CSV table of C-alpha atoms in Angstrom, one decimal:
chain,number,residue,atom,x,y,z
A,1,GLU,CA,8.7,-6.1,-15.4
A,2,SER,CA,8.2,-4.4,-18.8
A,3,ALA,CA,8.5,-0.8,-19.7
A,4,ALA,CA,4.8,-0.8,-20.6
A,5,LEU,CA,3.9,-2.0,-17.1
A,6,VAL,CA,6.1,0.6,-15.4
A,7,ASP,CA,4.7,3.4,-17.6
A,8,SER,CA,1.1,2.2,-17.0
A,9,LEU,CA,1.6,2.1,-13.2
A,10,ARG,CA,3.3,5.5,-13.2
A,11,ASP,CA,0.5,7.0,-15.3
A,12,THR,CA,-2.4,5.3,-13.5
A,13,SER,CA,-1.1,6.3,-10.1
A,14,ALA,CA,-0.7,9.9,-11.1
A,15,ARG,CA,-4.2,10.0,-12.6
A,16,LEU,CA,-5.6,8.3,-9.5
A,17,ALA,CA,-3.8,10.8,-7.2
A,18,ASN,CA,-5.4,13.6,-9.1
A,19,VAL,CA,-8.8,12.0,-8.7
A,20,ILE,CA,-8.2,11.6,-5.0
A,21,GLU,CA,-7.2,15.2,-4.6
A,22,ALA,CA,-10.3,16.4,-6.4
A,23,LEU,CA,-12.5,14.2,-4.3
A,24,LEU,CA,-10.9,15.5,-1.1
A,25,ASP,CA,-11.5,19.1,-2.2
A,26,ARG,CA,-15.1,18.3,-3.0
A,27,HIS,CA,-15.8,16.0,-0.1
A,28,PRO,CA,-13.8,16.8,3.1
A,29,THR,CA,-13.1,13.7,5.1
A,30,LEU,CA,-11.8,12.7,8.5
A,31,GLY,CA,-8.2,11.9,8.0
A,32,SER,CA,-6.4,11.0,4.9
A,33,PRO,CA,-7.6,8.3,2.5
A,34,ILE,CA,-7.0,4.6,2.8
A,35,VAL,CA,-6.1,2.9,-0.4
A,36,MET,CA,-5.9,-0.8,-1.3
A,37,GLY,CA,-5.8,-3.0,-4.3
A,38,PHE,CA,-5.2,-6.6,-5.3
A,39,SER,CA,-2.7,-7.8,-7.9
A,40,GLN,CA,-2.2,-4.9,-10.4
A,41,GLY,CA,-4.2,-2.9,-7.9
A,42,GLY,CA,-1.6,-3.8,-5.3
A,43,MET,CA,1.1,-2.5,-7.6
A,44,ILE,CA,-0.8,0.8,-8.0
A,45,THR,CA,-1.3,1.0,-4.2
A,46,PHE,CA,2.5,0.6,-3.7
A,47,THR,CA,3.1,3.2,-6.4
A,48,LEU,CA,0.6,5.7,-4.9
A,49,ALA,CA,2.1,5.3,-1.4
A,50,VAL,CA,5.7,6.0,-2.4
A,51,HIS,CA,5.2,8.5,-5.3
A,52,HIS,CA,2.0,10.3,-4.2
A,53,PRO,CA,2.1,10.2,-0.4
A,54,GLU,CA,0.3,13.5,-0.1
A,55,VAL,CA,-3.0,11.7,-1.0
A,56,VAL,CA,-2.6,8.5,0.9
A,57,GLY,CA,-3.0,8.0,4.7
A,58,ALA,CA,-2.6,4.2,4.7
A,59,ALA,CA,-1.8,1.7,1.9
A,60,PHE,CA,-2.8,-1.9,1.7
A,61,PRO,CA,-1.2,-3.6,-1.3
A,62,LEU,CA,-2.6,-7.2,-1.7
A,63,ALA,CA,-0.7,-9.7,-3.8
A,64,GLY,CA,1.1,-6.8,-5.5
A,65,TRP,CA,4.7,-5.5,-5.7
A,66,LEU,CA,6.6,-2.4,-6.7
A,67,PRO,CA,8.8,-2.9,-9.8
A,68,PRO,CA,12.4,-1.9,-9.2
A,69,ALA,CA,12.1,0.8,-11.9
A,70,LEU,CA,9.5,2.5,-9.6
A,71,MET,CA,11.5,2.2,-6.5
A,72,PRO,CA,12.4,5.6,-5.1
A,73,SER,CA,16.1,6.3,-4.7
A,74,ARG,CA,15.4,7.7,-1.2
A,75,ARG,CA,12.7,9.1,1.0
A,76,ARG,CA,12.1,12.7,0.4
A,77,PRO,CA,12.8,14.8,3.5
A,78,HIS,CA,9.9,16.5,5.3
A,79,ILE,CA,7.3,14.3,3.5
A,80,ARG,CA,4.8,12.3,5.5
A,81,TYR,CA,4.6,8.9,3.9
A,82,PRO,CA,1.8,6.5,4.6
A,83,GLN,CA,2.2,3.2,6.5
A,84,ILE,CA,2.3,0.3,4.0
A,85,ARG,CA,0.7,-2.9,5.2
A,86,ALA,CA,1.0,-5.7,2.6
A,87,LEU,CA,-0.4,-9.2,2.3
A,88,HIS,CA,0.6,-11.9,-0.1
A,89,GLY,CA,0.1,-15.7,-0.5
A,90,GLU,CA,3.3,-17.8,-0.5
A,91,ASP,CA,2.1,-20.1,-3.3
A,92,ASP,CA,1.3,-17.3,-5.8
A,93,SER,CA,2.4,-18.5,-9.2
A,94,ILE,CA,1.0,-15.4,-11.0
A,95,LEU,CA,2.9,-12.8,-8.9
A,96,PRO,CA,5.6,-14.6,-6.9
A,97,VAL,CA,5.8,-13.5,-3.2
A,98,GLU,CA,9.6,-13.0,-3.6
A,99,ARG,CA,9.0,-9.9,-5.6
A,100,THR,CA,6.8,-8.4,-2.8
A,101,GLU,CA,9.4,-9.4,-0.2
A,102,LEU,CA,12.1,-7.6,-2.1
A,103,SER,CA,9.9,-4.6,-2.5
A,104,ALA,CA,9.1,-4.4,1.2
A,105,THR,CA,12.7,-5.0,2.3
A,106,THR,CA,14.1,-2.4,-0.1
A,107,LEU,CA,11.5,0.2,1.0
A,108,GLU,CA,12.3,-0.6,4.6
A,109,THR,CA,16.0,0.0,4.0
A,110,LYS,CA,15.1,3.4,2.6
A,111,GLY,CA,13.1,4.3,5.8
A,112,PHE,CA,9.6,3.6,4.7
A,113,ASP,CA,7.1,2.1,7.3
A,114,VAL,CA,6.4,-1.3,5.6
A,115,GLU,CA,5.0,-4.5,7.0
A,116,LEU,CA,4.5,-7.6,4.9
A,117,LEU,CA,2.6,-10.7,6.0
A,118,THR,CA,2.8,-13.8,3.9
A,119,PHE,CA,0.4,-16.8,4.1
A,120,GLU,CA,1.3,-20.4,3.5
A,121,ASP,CA,-0.5,-22.5,0.9
A,122,VAL,CA,-2.3,-19.4,-0.6
A,123,PRO,CA,-2.2,-18.9,-4.4
A,124,HIS,CA,-3.1,-15.6,-6.2
A,125,ARG,CA,-6.2,-14.9,-4.1
A,126,MET,CA,-7.2,-13.7,-0.7
A,127,SER,CA,-7.6,-16.4,2.0
A,128,LEU,CA,-9.9,-16.1,5.0
A,129,ASP,CA,-6.9,-15.4,7.2
A,130,MET,CA,-5.7,-12.6,4.8
A,131,TRP,CA,-9.2,-11.0,4.9
A,132,GLN,CA,-9.3,-11.2,8.7
A,133,ARG,CA,-5.9,-9.4,8.9
A,134,LEU,CA,-7.0,-6.8,6.4
A,135,ARG,CA,-10.2,-6.1,8.3
A,136,LYS,CA,-8.2,-5.5,11.5
A,137,TRP,CA,-5.8,-3.2,9.8
A,138,VAL,CA,-8.5,-1.2,8.1
A,139,ALA,CA,-10.7,-1.1,11.2
A,140,TYR,CA,-7.8,0.4,13.1
A,141,GLU,CA,-7.2,3.0,10.5
A,142,VAL,CA,-10.9,3.9,10.3
A,143,ARG,CA,-11.2,4.2,14.1
A,144,GLN,CA,-8.2,6.6,14.2
A,145,ARG,CA,-9.9,8.8,11.6
A,146,VAL,CA,-13.3,8.8,13.3
A,147,VAL,CA,-11.9,9.3,16.8
A,148,ASP,CA,-9.2,11.8,16.0
A,149,GLY,CA,-9.8,12.9,12.4
A,150,ARG,CA,-6.1,12.3,11.7
A,151,ARG,CA,-3.6,9.9,10.3
A,152,PRO,CA,-2.8,7.3,13.0
A,153,GLN,CA,0.5,7.6,14.8
A,154,GLY,CA,0.2,4.7,17.2
A,155,PRO,CA,1.6,1.2,17.3
A,156,ASN,CA,0.9,-1.3,14.6
A,157,VAL,CA,-2.1,-3.6,15.1
């Protein structure tokens, strides 16, 4: 975790939040946006979810983590935060799964809705099982938006 990485994640997520807001103003949607990213994109996804919850309906960080310097000190009251559903390979030598486990555990202790699934024998890539789980999660989120036009409130899939 370097200061340059943290600054980059903070800046990129703020710029992306502005882009999402502009797109929502220009192109109304059913429900709030679904965001996802792999590796550094997973780090941006975590950062968006906890620092810009107003533009995220559901977040799917893949093989990413939230550096401790970006960990919020607490959940802000009266803010609707997105569900965070993360996937990570257990044999990832590029971005060790332990970092993501710590991120998920810390966010959970602060009251965030986080679920992390890890996959044995998977390096820094998406396995077929990971893709299948991601498809189920995203399909559920999309169905909720199409059927209700809202952020899902129901049980986890």
